[in-house]
Amino acid sequence: MDSRTFKDHIRQLEGDNPYHILGINNNSSIENIKKSYRKLALIHHPDKNGDAKLFHKINISYKLLSNDSYRSQYDESLTSLNKLNKKRQQDEAIIDAELRARQLRYEFELLKQKRNNNPSTVKIAKNLNFQLPNSVKLKWKPIIKFDDKLIMDLMSVFGQVQKVSNVDGKDGHLNTATVLFGNPISAALASTHDYKHTSDLWDAIGLHKQASLLRSATIESTISTDEIHFQADRLSNYDYIAASISSFKDH
């Protein structure tokens, strides 16, 4: 195999995937490759006012994938690239999580200093007890079995989980469970997360697929937002931050 020819073919594709250009998957047989090539070549041929550049890429893609040696080399490079991309995404997810945690700790320390330097706030906090809940009701699509361990792992991205209970409760077509966090900040983070779109939060722990089944996490509380705002001076530092996080969802 002429490696220079292979590299030249790859260069002419300008980063495009030959499988995508021919509209086939990686497991396609040589018969399907030929069939797709002939169909696309007829449609995009310059003599029929087709796109000359696309037609050229269709030809190059066919040359790559119809040659066993070229195809094998391309598949190997594609596998390596996918592994590198996955590793990069996992590294980025870990870094993002660390940065979020660091920022939260920094904001917490600033708030603690500010509130502790206010004599009236310290006095009120010592004499009154007004705490926000640190548990949420989690809902998910029951496509696969969720147990205590899996739920605890999924929710740990928001902070320490103390306990999972009432697993396999029902709410319409969804299953539910109660998740008790170590503090109200974690509960607030879990309740304000947008579960409609699976983020990279779970990539680093290999639970992206399971997380895609999550639908909501609602703080279990009878305290209204207005009451929380009214009692702001009675909140502990942790509760104050949790209330601030929860307020993001109201806007």
PDB file of C-alpha atoms in Angstrom:
ATOM      1  CA  MET A   1       0.000   0.000   0.000  1.00  0.00           C
ATOM      2  CA  ASP A   2       1.277   3.438  -0.932  1.00  0.00           C
ATOM      3  CA  SER A   3       1.007   5.463   2.313  1.00  0.00           C
ATOM      4  CA  ARG A   4       1.503   8.695   0.384  1.00  0.00           C
ATOM      5  CA  THR A   5      -1.579   7.952  -1.726  1.00  0.00           C
ATOM      6  CA  PHE A   6      -3.605   7.157   1.395  1.00  0.00           C
ATOM      7  CA  LYS A   7      -2.556  10.402   3.078  1.00  0.00           C
ATOM      8  CA  ASP A   8      -3.313  12.332  -0.095  1.00  0.00           C
ATOM      9  CA  HIS A   9      -6.833  10.874  -0.188  1.00  0.00           C
ATOM     10  CA  ILE A  10      -7.378  11.859   3.444  1.00  0.00           C
ATOM     11  CA  ARG A  11      -6.086  15.369   2.771  1.00  0.00           C
ATOM     12  CA  GLN A  12      -8.471  15.836  -0.151  1.00  0.00           C
ATOM     13  CA  LEU A  13     -11.445  14.953   2.055  1.00  0.00           C
ATOM     14  CA  GLU A  14     -10.609  18.033   4.177  1.00  0.00           C
ATOM     15  CA  GLY A  15     -11.534  16.365   7.436  1.00  0.00           C
ATOM     16  CA  ASP A  16     -14.797  14.847   6.179  1.00  0.00           C
ATOM     17  CA  ASN A  17     -15.648  11.241   7.028  1.00  0.00           C
ATOM     18  CA  PRO A  18     -15.856   9.039   3.888  1.00  0.00           C
ATOM     19  CA  TYR A  19     -18.576   6.918   5.496  1.00  0.00           C
ATOM     20  CA  HIS A  20     -20.663  10.033   6.063  1.00  0.00           C
ATOM     21  CA  ILE A  21     -20.033  11.284   2.529  1.00  0.00           C
ATOM     22  CA  LEU A  22     -21.348   8.025   1.066  1.00  0.00           C
ATOM     23  CA  GLY A  23     -24.178   7.878   3.602  1.00  0.00           C
ATOM     24  CA  ILE A  24     -23.233   4.463   4.968  1.00  0.00           C
ATOM     25  CA  ASN A  25     -22.164   3.053   8.330  1.00  0.00           C
ATOM     26  CA  ASN A  26     -18.788   1.634   9.315  1.00  0.00           C
ATOM     27  CA  ASN A  27     -19.975  -1.961   8.905  1.00  0.00           C
ATOM     28  CA  SER A  28     -21.222  -1.590   5.339  1.00  0.00           C
ATOM     29  CA  SER A  29     -20.283  -4.325   2.875  1.00  0.00           C
ATOM     30  CA  ILE A  30     -18.384  -3.599  -0.311  1.00  0.00           C
ATOM     31  CA  GLU A  31     -21.640  -4.158  -2.213  1.00  0.00           C
ATOM     32  CA  ASN A  32     -23.373  -1.402  -0.235  1.00  0.00           C
ATOM     33  CA  ILE A  33     -20.374   0.878  -0.702  1.00  0.00           C
ATOM     34  CA  LYS A  34     -20.530   0.420  -4.473  1.00  0.00           C
ATOM     35  CA  LYS A  35     -24.302   0.866  -4.534  1.00  0.00           C
ATOM     36  CA  SER A  36     -24.162   4.102  -2.550  1.00  0.00           C
ATOM     37  CA  TYR A  37     -21.244   5.404  -4.608  1.00  0.00           C
ATOM     38  CA  ARG A  38     -22.995   4.810  -7.933  1.00  0.00           C
ATOM     39  CA  LYS A  39     -26.182   6.448  -6.725  1.00  0.00           C
ATOM     40  CA  LEU A  40     -24.431   9.562  -5.392  1.00  0.00           C
ATOM     41  CA  ALA A  41     -22.095   9.805  -8.382  1.00  0.00           C
ATOM     42  CA  LEU A  42     -25.082   9.961 -10.726  1.00  0.00           C
ATOM     43  CA  ILE A  43     -26.828  12.601  -8.627  1.00  0.00           C
ATOM     44  CA  HIS A  44     -23.818  14.884  -8.133  1.00  0.00           C
ATOM     45  CA  HIS A  45     -22.006  14.419 -11.451  1.00  0.00           C
ATOM     46  CA  PRO A  46     -20.857  17.822 -12.812  1.00  0.00           C
ATOM     47  CA  ASP A  47     -22.404  16.981 -16.200  1.00  0.00           C
ATOM     48  CA  LYS A  48     -25.770  17.059 -14.436  1.00  0.00           C
ATOM     49  CA  ASN A  49     -25.071  20.417 -12.785  1.00  0.00           C
ATOM     50  CA  GLY A  50     -23.897  18.664  -9.649  1.00  0.00           C
ATOM     51  CA  ASP A  51     -21.413  19.964  -7.103  1.00  0.00           C
ATOM     52  CA  ALA A  52     -17.956  19.268  -8.545  1.00  0.00           C
ATOM     53  CA  LYS A  53     -16.229  19.440  -5.167  1.00  0.00           C
ATOM     54  CA  LEU A  54     -18.700  17.048  -3.562  1.00  0.00           C
ATOM     55  CA  PHE A  55     -18.443  14.731  -6.566  1.00  0.00           C
ATOM     56  CA  HIS A  56     -14.668  14.661  -6.116  1.00  0.00           C
ATOM     57  CA  LYS A  57     -15.041  13.759  -2.425  1.00  0.00           C
ATOM     58  CA  ILE A  58     -17.503  11.010  -3.335  1.00  0.00           C
ATOM     59  CA  ASN A  59     -14.885   9.519  -5.664  1.00  0.00           C
ATOM     60  CA  ILE A  60     -12.136   9.805  -3.054  1.00  0.00           C
ATOM     61  CA  SER A  61     -14.378   8.213  -0.415  1.00  0.00           C
ATOM     62  CA  TYR A  62     -15.072   5.296  -2.715  1.00  0.00           C
ATOM     63  CA  LYS A  63     -11.360   4.814  -3.411  1.00  0.00           C
ATOM     64  CA  LEU A  64     -10.630   4.742   0.317  1.00  0.00           C
ATOM     65  CA  LEU A  65     -13.407   2.380   1.334  1.00  0.00           C
ATOM     66  CA  SER A  66     -13.254   0.002  -1.621  1.00  0.00           C
ATOM     67  CA  ASN A  67      -9.577  -0.686  -0.937  1.00  0.00           C
ATOM     68  CA  ASP A  68      -9.212  -3.119   1.972  1.00  0.00           C
ATOM     69  CA  SER A  69      -5.835  -1.754   3.058  1.00  0.00           C
ATOM     70  CA  TYR A  70      -6.922   1.882   2.893  1.00  0.00           C
ATOM     71  CA  ARG A  71     -10.172   1.145   4.683  1.00  0.00           C
ATOM     72  CA  SER A  72      -8.429  -0.794   7.449  1.00  0.00           C
ATOM     73  CA  GLN A  73      -5.948   2.019   8.002  1.00  0.00           C
ATOM     74  CA  TYR A  74      -8.716   4.623   8.050  1.00  0.00           C
ATOM     75  CA  ASP A  75     -10.801   2.590  10.519  1.00  0.00           C
ATOM     76  CA  GLU A  76      -7.796   2.279  12.839  1.00  0.00           C
ATOM     77  CA  SER A  77      -7.143   6.022  12.725  1.00  0.00           C
ATOM     78  CA  LEU A  78     -10.847   6.708  13.319  1.00  0.00           C
ATOM     79  CA  THR A  79     -10.876   4.415  16.367  1.00  0.00           C
ATOM     80  CA  SER A  80      -7.800   6.137  17.790  1.00  0.00           C
ATOM     81  CA  LEU A  81      -9.332   9.561  17.191  1.00  0.00           C
ATOM     82  CA  ASN A  82     -12.576   8.563  18.909  1.00  0.00           C
ATOM     83  CA  LYS A  83     -10.633   7.319  21.936  1.00  0.00           C
ATOM     84  CA  LEU A  84      -8.684  10.571  22.120  1.00  0.00           C
ATOM     85  CA  ASN A  85     -11.882  12.631  21.847  1.00  0.00           C
ATOM     86  CA  LYS A  86     -13.565  10.588  24.579  1.00  0.00           C
ATOM     87  CA  LYS A  87     -10.530  10.964  26.848  1.00  0.00           C
ATOM     88  CA  ARG A  88     -10.473  14.721  26.194  1.00  0.00           C
ATOM     89  CA  GLN A  89     -14.177  15.029  26.995  1.00  0.00           C
ATOM     90  CA  GLN A  90     -13.705  13.085  30.237  1.00  0.00           C
ATOM     91  CA  ASP A  91     -10.743  15.264  31.211  1.00  0.00           C
ATOM     92  CA  GLU A  92     -12.740  18.413  30.431  1.00  0.00           C
ATOM     93  CA  ALA A  93     -15.680  17.129  32.492  1.00  0.00           C
ATOM     94  CA  ILE A  94     -13.407  16.504  35.482  1.00  0.00           C
ATOM     95  CA  ILE A  95     -11.784  19.932  35.138  1.00  0.00           C
ATOM     96  CA  ASP A  96     -15.179  21.640  34.815  1.00  0.00           C
ATOM     97  CA  ALA A  97     -16.469  19.846  37.905  1.00  0.00           C
ATOM     98  CA  GLU A  98     -13.367  20.852  39.875  1.00  0.00           C
ATOM     99  CA  LEU A  99     -13.683  24.471  38.730  1.00  0.00           C
ATOM    100  CA  ARG A 100     -17.373  24.563  39.688  1.00  0.00           C
ATOM    101  CA  ALA A 101     -16.585  23.133  43.110  1.00  0.00           C
ATOM    102  CA  ARG A 102     -13.711  25.586  43.603  1.00  0.00           C
ATOM    103  CA  GLN A 103     -15.885  28.537  42.581  1.00  0.00           C
ATOM    104  CA  LEU A 104     -18.635  27.414  44.943  1.00  0.00           C
ATOM    105  CA  ARG A 105     -16.190  27.098  47.844  1.00  0.00           C
ATOM    106  CA  TYR A 106     -14.802  30.562  47.054  1.00  0.00           C
ATOM    107  CA  GLU A 107     -18.278  32.126  46.956  1.00  0.00           C
ATOM    108  CA  PHE A 108     -19.175  30.328  50.171  1.00  0.00           C
ATOM    109  CA  GLU A 109     -16.141  31.726  51.983  1.00  0.00           C
ATOM    110  CA  LEU A 110     -16.889  35.256  50.760  1.00  0.00           C
ATOM    111  CA  LEU A 111     -20.488  34.981  51.893  1.00  0.00           C
ATOM    112  CA  LYS A 112     -19.473  33.515  55.252  1.00  0.00           C
ATOM    113  CA  GLN A 113     -17.070  36.394  55.880  1.00  0.00           C
ATOM    114  CA  LYS A 114     -19.669  38.956  54.864  1.00  0.00           C
ATOM    115  CA  ARG A 115     -22.383  37.493  57.073  1.00  0.00           C
ATOM    116  CA  ASN A 116     -20.079  36.817  60.032  1.00  0.00           C
ATOM    117  CA  ASN A 117     -18.924  40.444  59.948  1.00  0.00           C
ATOM    118  CA  ASN A 118     -22.521  41.568  60.406  1.00  0.00           C
ATOM    119  CA  PRO A 119     -23.240  41.442  64.183  1.00  0.00           C
ATOM    120  CA  SER A 120     -27.011  41.469  63.744  1.00  0.00           C
ATOM    121  CA  THR A 121     -26.899  38.509  61.367  1.00  0.00           C
ATOM    122  CA  VAL A 122     -24.699  36.475  63.715  1.00  0.00           C
ATOM    123  CA  LYS A 123     -27.006  37.219  66.647  1.00  0.00           C
ATOM    124  CA  ILE A 124     -30.135  36.210  64.744  1.00  0.00           C
ATOM    125  CA  ALA A 125     -28.530  33.024  63.404  1.00  0.00           C
ATOM    126  CA  LYS A 126     -27.594  31.924  66.921  1.00  0.00           C
ATOM    127  CA  ASN A 127     -31.085  32.399  68.329  1.00  0.00           C
ATOM    128  CA  LEU A 128     -33.298  31.215  65.481  1.00  0.00           C
ATOM    129  CA  ASN A 129     -33.445  27.998  63.501  1.00  0.00           C
ATOM    130  CA  PHE A 130     -34.664  28.110  59.922  1.00  0.00           C
ATOM    131  CA  GLN A 131     -33.203  25.372  57.743  1.00  0.00           C
ATOM    132  CA  LEU A 132     -33.763  24.454  54.135  1.00  0.00           C
ATOM    133  CA  PRO A 133     -34.347  20.796  53.243  1.00  0.00           C
ATOM    134  CA  ASN A 134     -31.505  18.753  51.812  1.00  0.00           C
ATOM    135  CA  SER A 135     -33.528  16.030  50.086  1.00  0.00           C
ATOM    136  CA  VAL A 136     -35.035  15.778  46.611  1.00  0.00           C
ATOM    137  CA  LYS A 137     -37.572  13.571  44.892  1.00  0.00           C
ATOM    138  CA  LEU A 138     -35.825  12.121  41.855  1.00  0.00           C
ATOM    139  CA  LYS A 139     -37.758  10.922  38.787  1.00  0.00           C
ATOM    140  CA  TRP A 140     -36.529   8.793  35.888  1.00  0.00           C
ATOM    141  CA  LYS A 141     -37.753   6.702  32.967  1.00  0.00           C
ATOM    142  CA  PRO A 142     -37.873   3.033  34.105  1.00  0.00           C
ATOM    143  CA  ILE A 143     -36.156   1.640  31.021  1.00  0.00           C
ATOM    144  CA  ILE A 144     -33.400   0.050  33.094  1.00  0.00           C
ATOM    145  CA  LYS A 145     -33.275  -0.943  36.761  1.00  0.00           C
ATOM    146  CA  PHE A 146     -32.161   1.816  39.141  1.00  0.00           C
ATOM    147  CA  ASP A 147     -30.969   0.661  42.576  1.00  0.00           C
ATOM    148  CA  ASP A 148     -29.717   2.607  45.599  1.00  0.00           C
ATOM    149  CA  LYS A 149     -26.075   2.374  44.485  1.00  0.00           C
ATOM    150  CA  LEU A 150     -26.725   3.644  40.955  1.00  0.00           C
ATOM    151  CA  ILE A 151     -28.876   6.535  42.173  1.00  0.00           C
ATOM    152  CA  MET A 152     -26.253   7.478  44.745  1.00  0.00           C
ATOM    153  CA  ASP A 153     -23.545   7.465  42.059  1.00  0.00           C
ATOM    154  CA  LEU A 154     -25.676   9.552  39.673  1.00  0.00           C
ATOM    155  CA  MET A 155     -26.509  12.173  42.285  1.00  0.00           C
ATOM    156  CA  SER A 156     -22.974  12.327  43.707  1.00  0.00           C
ATOM    157  CA  VAL A 157     -22.030  14.777  40.929  1.00  0.00           C
ATOM    158  CA  PHE A 158     -23.947  17.399  42.926  1.00  0.00           C
ATOM    159  CA  GLY A 159     -22.358  16.582  46.292  1.00  0.00           C
ATOM    160  CA  GLN A 160     -22.254  13.982  49.053  1.00  0.00           C
ATOM    161  CA  VAL A 161     -25.293  11.709  49.165  1.00  0.00           C
ATOM    162  CA  GLN A 162     -26.185  10.417  52.627  1.00  0.00           C
ATOM    163  CA  LYS A 163     -29.070   8.119  51.798  1.00  0.00           C
ATOM    164  CA  VAL A 164     -31.360   6.898  49.024  1.00  0.00           C
ATOM    165  CA  SER A 165     -34.823   5.659  49.981  1.00  0.00           C
ATOM    166  CA  ASN A 166     -38.266   4.883  48.557  1.00  0.00           C
ATOM    167  CA  VAL A 167     -36.698   3.483  45.386  1.00  0.00           C
ATOM    168  CA  ASP A 168     -39.154   2.424  42.654  1.00  0.00           C
ATOM    169  CA  GLY A 169     -41.893   4.750  43.799  1.00  0.00           C
ATOM    170  CA  LYS A 170     -44.311   5.698  41.039  1.00  0.00           C
ATOM    171  CA  ASP A 171     -45.390   9.010  39.553  1.00  0.00           C
ATOM    172  CA  GLY A 172     -47.357   8.310  36.400  1.00  0.00           C
ATOM    173  CA  HIS A 173     -45.058   6.577  33.914  1.00  0.00           C
ATOM    174  CA  LEU A 174     -41.924   7.545  35.874  1.00  0.00           C
ATOM    175  CA  ASN A 175     -40.164   5.852  38.779  1.00  0.00           C
ATOM    176  CA  THR A 176     -39.144   7.910  41.807  1.00  0.00           C
ATOM    177  CA  ALA A 177     -36.819   7.835  44.803  1.00  0.00           C
ATOM    178  CA  THR A 178     -35.899  10.143  47.661  1.00  0.00           C
ATOM    179  CA  VAL A 179     -32.286  11.327  47.751  1.00  0.00           C
ATOM    180  CA  LEU A 180     -30.891  12.819  50.965  1.00  0.00           C
ATOM    181  CA  PHE A 181     -27.822  15.010  50.444  1.00  0.00           C
ATOM    182  CA  GLY A 182     -25.247  16.070  53.004  1.00  0.00           C
ATOM    183  CA  ASN A 183     -26.277  19.728  52.731  1.00  0.00           C
ATOM    184  CA  PRO A 184     -28.971  21.903  51.096  1.00  0.00           C
ATOM    185  CA  ILE A 185     -26.542  23.282  48.485  1.00  0.00           C
ATOM    186  CA  SER A 186     -26.255  19.870  46.836  1.00  0.00           C
ATOM    187  CA  ALA A 187     -30.030  19.493  46.886  1.00  0.00           C
ATOM    188  CA  ALA A 188     -30.408  22.926  45.283  1.00  0.00           C
ATOM    189  CA  LEU A 189     -27.880  22.068  42.558  1.00  0.00           C
ATOM    190  CA  ALA A 190     -29.682  18.800  41.808  1.00  0.00           C
ATOM    191  CA  SER A 191     -33.096  20.466  41.689  1.00  0.00           C
ATOM    192  CA  THR A 192     -32.013  23.264  39.345  1.00  0.00           C
ATOM    193  CA  HIS A 193     -30.187  21.041  36.845  1.00  0.00           C
ATOM    194  CA  ASP A 194     -31.771  20.818  33.383  1.00  0.00           C
ATOM    195  CA  TYR A 195     -32.397  17.097  32.902  1.00  0.00           C
ATOM    196  CA  LYS A 196     -33.904  17.602  29.439  1.00  0.00           C
ATOM    197  CA  HIS A 197     -30.377  17.706  28.072  1.00  0.00           C
ATOM    198  CA  THR A 198     -27.826  15.176  29.308  1.00  0.00           C
ATOM    199  CA  SER A 199     -24.699  17.159  30.140  1.00  0.00           C
ATOM    200  CA  ASP A 200     -21.119  15.932  30.449  1.00  0.00           C
ATOM    201  CA  LEU A 201     -21.397  15.813  34.250  1.00  0.00           C
ATOM    202  CA  TRP A 202     -21.647  12.031  34.189  1.00  0.00           C
ATOM    203  CA  ASP A 203     -19.103  11.282  31.454  1.00  0.00           C
ATOM    204  CA  ALA A 204     -16.164  11.101  33.840  1.00  0.00           C
ATOM    205  CA  ILE A 205     -17.888   8.362  35.898  1.00  0.00           C
ATOM    206  CA  GLY A 206     -19.198   6.480  32.870  1.00  0.00           C
ATOM    207  CA  LEU A 207     -22.903   7.027  33.584  1.00  0.00           C
ATOM    208  CA  HIS A 208     -23.925   9.222  30.640  1.00  0.00           C
ATOM    209  CA  LYS A 209     -26.449   6.653  29.322  1.00  0.00           C
ATOM    210  CA  GLN A 210     -28.096   6.129  32.717  1.00  0.00           C
ATOM    211  CA  ALA A 211     -28.205   9.887  33.365  1.00  0.00           C
ATOM    212  CA  SER A 212     -30.094  10.389  30.097  1.00  0.00           C
ATOM    213  CA  LEU A 213     -33.083   8.647  31.730  1.00  0.00           C
ATOM    214  CA  LEU A 214     -33.317  11.212  34.549  1.00  0.00           C
ATOM    215  CA  ARG A 215     -36.244  13.593  34.227  1.00  0.00           C
ATOM    216  CA  SER A 216     -36.343  15.831  37.315  1.00  0.00           C
ATOM    217  CA  ALA A 217     -35.267  16.345  40.918  1.00  0.00           C
ATOM    218  CA  THR A 218     -37.618  18.355  43.111  1.00  0.00           C
ATOM    219  CA  ILE A 219     -36.769  19.632  46.570  1.00  0.00           C
ATOM    220  CA  GLU A 220     -39.111  18.090  49.114  1.00  0.00           C
ATOM    221  CA  SER A 221     -40.265  21.140  51.034  1.00  0.00           C
ATOM    222  CA  THR A 222     -43.409  23.022  51.984  1.00  0.00           C
ATOM    223  CA  ILE A 223     -41.467  26.276  52.369  1.00  0.00           C
ATOM    224  CA  SER A 224     -42.368  28.818  49.703  1.00  0.00           C
ATOM    225  CA  THR A 225     -39.825  30.938  47.831  1.00  0.00           C
ATOM    226  CA  ASP A 226     -41.354  34.091  49.313  1.00  0.00           C
ATOM    227  CA  GLU A 227     -40.962  32.704  52.819  1.00  0.00           C
ATOM    228  CA  ILE A 228     -37.318  31.851  52.147  1.00  0.00           C
ATOM    229  CA  HIS A 229     -36.632  35.405  50.974  1.00  0.00           C
ATOM    230  CA  PHE A 230     -38.481  36.814  54.002  1.00  0.00           C
ATOM    231  CA  GLN A 231     -36.413  34.654  56.372  1.00  0.00           C
ATOM    232  CA  ALA A 232     -33.080  35.326  54.601  1.00  0.00           C
ATOM    233  CA  ASP A 233     -31.363  36.696  57.723  1.00  0.00           C
ATOM    234  CA  ARG A 234     -32.255  33.525  59.627  1.00  0.00           C
ATOM    235  CA  LEU A 235     -30.549  31.208  57.162  1.00  0.00           C
ATOM    236  CA  SER A 236     -27.187  29.613  57.798  1.00  0.00           C
ATOM    237  CA  ASN A 237     -24.432  30.245  55.278  1.00  0.00           C
ATOM    238  CA  TYR A 238     -25.111  26.914  53.562  1.00  0.00           C
ATOM    239  CA  ASP A 239     -28.850  27.570  53.438  1.00  0.00           C
ATOM    240  CA  TYR A 240     -28.323  31.081  52.113  1.00  0.00           C
ATOM    241  CA  ILE A 241     -26.268  29.783  49.181  1.00  0.00           C
ATOM    242  CA  ALA A 242     -28.798  27.000  48.562  1.00  0.00           C
ATOM    243  CA  ALA A 243     -31.607  29.553  48.456  1.00  0.00           C
ATOM    244  CA  SER A 244     -29.615  31.670  46.010  1.00  0.00           C
ATOM    245  CA  ILE A 245     -29.046  28.677  43.732  1.00  0.00           C
ATOM    246  CA  SER A 246     -32.718  27.688  43.876  1.00  0.00           C
ATOM    247  CA  SER A 247     -33.758  31.209  42.921  1.00  0.00           C
ATOM    248  CA  PHE A 248     -32.011  30.773  39.545  1.00  0.00           C
ATOM    249  CA  LYS A 249     -34.738  28.322  38.540  1.00  0.00           C
ATOM    250  CA  ASP A 250     -37.439  30.877  39.306  1.00  0.00           C
ATOM    251  CA  HIS A 251     -36.084  33.382  36.778  1.00  0.00           C
TER     252      HIS A 251
END
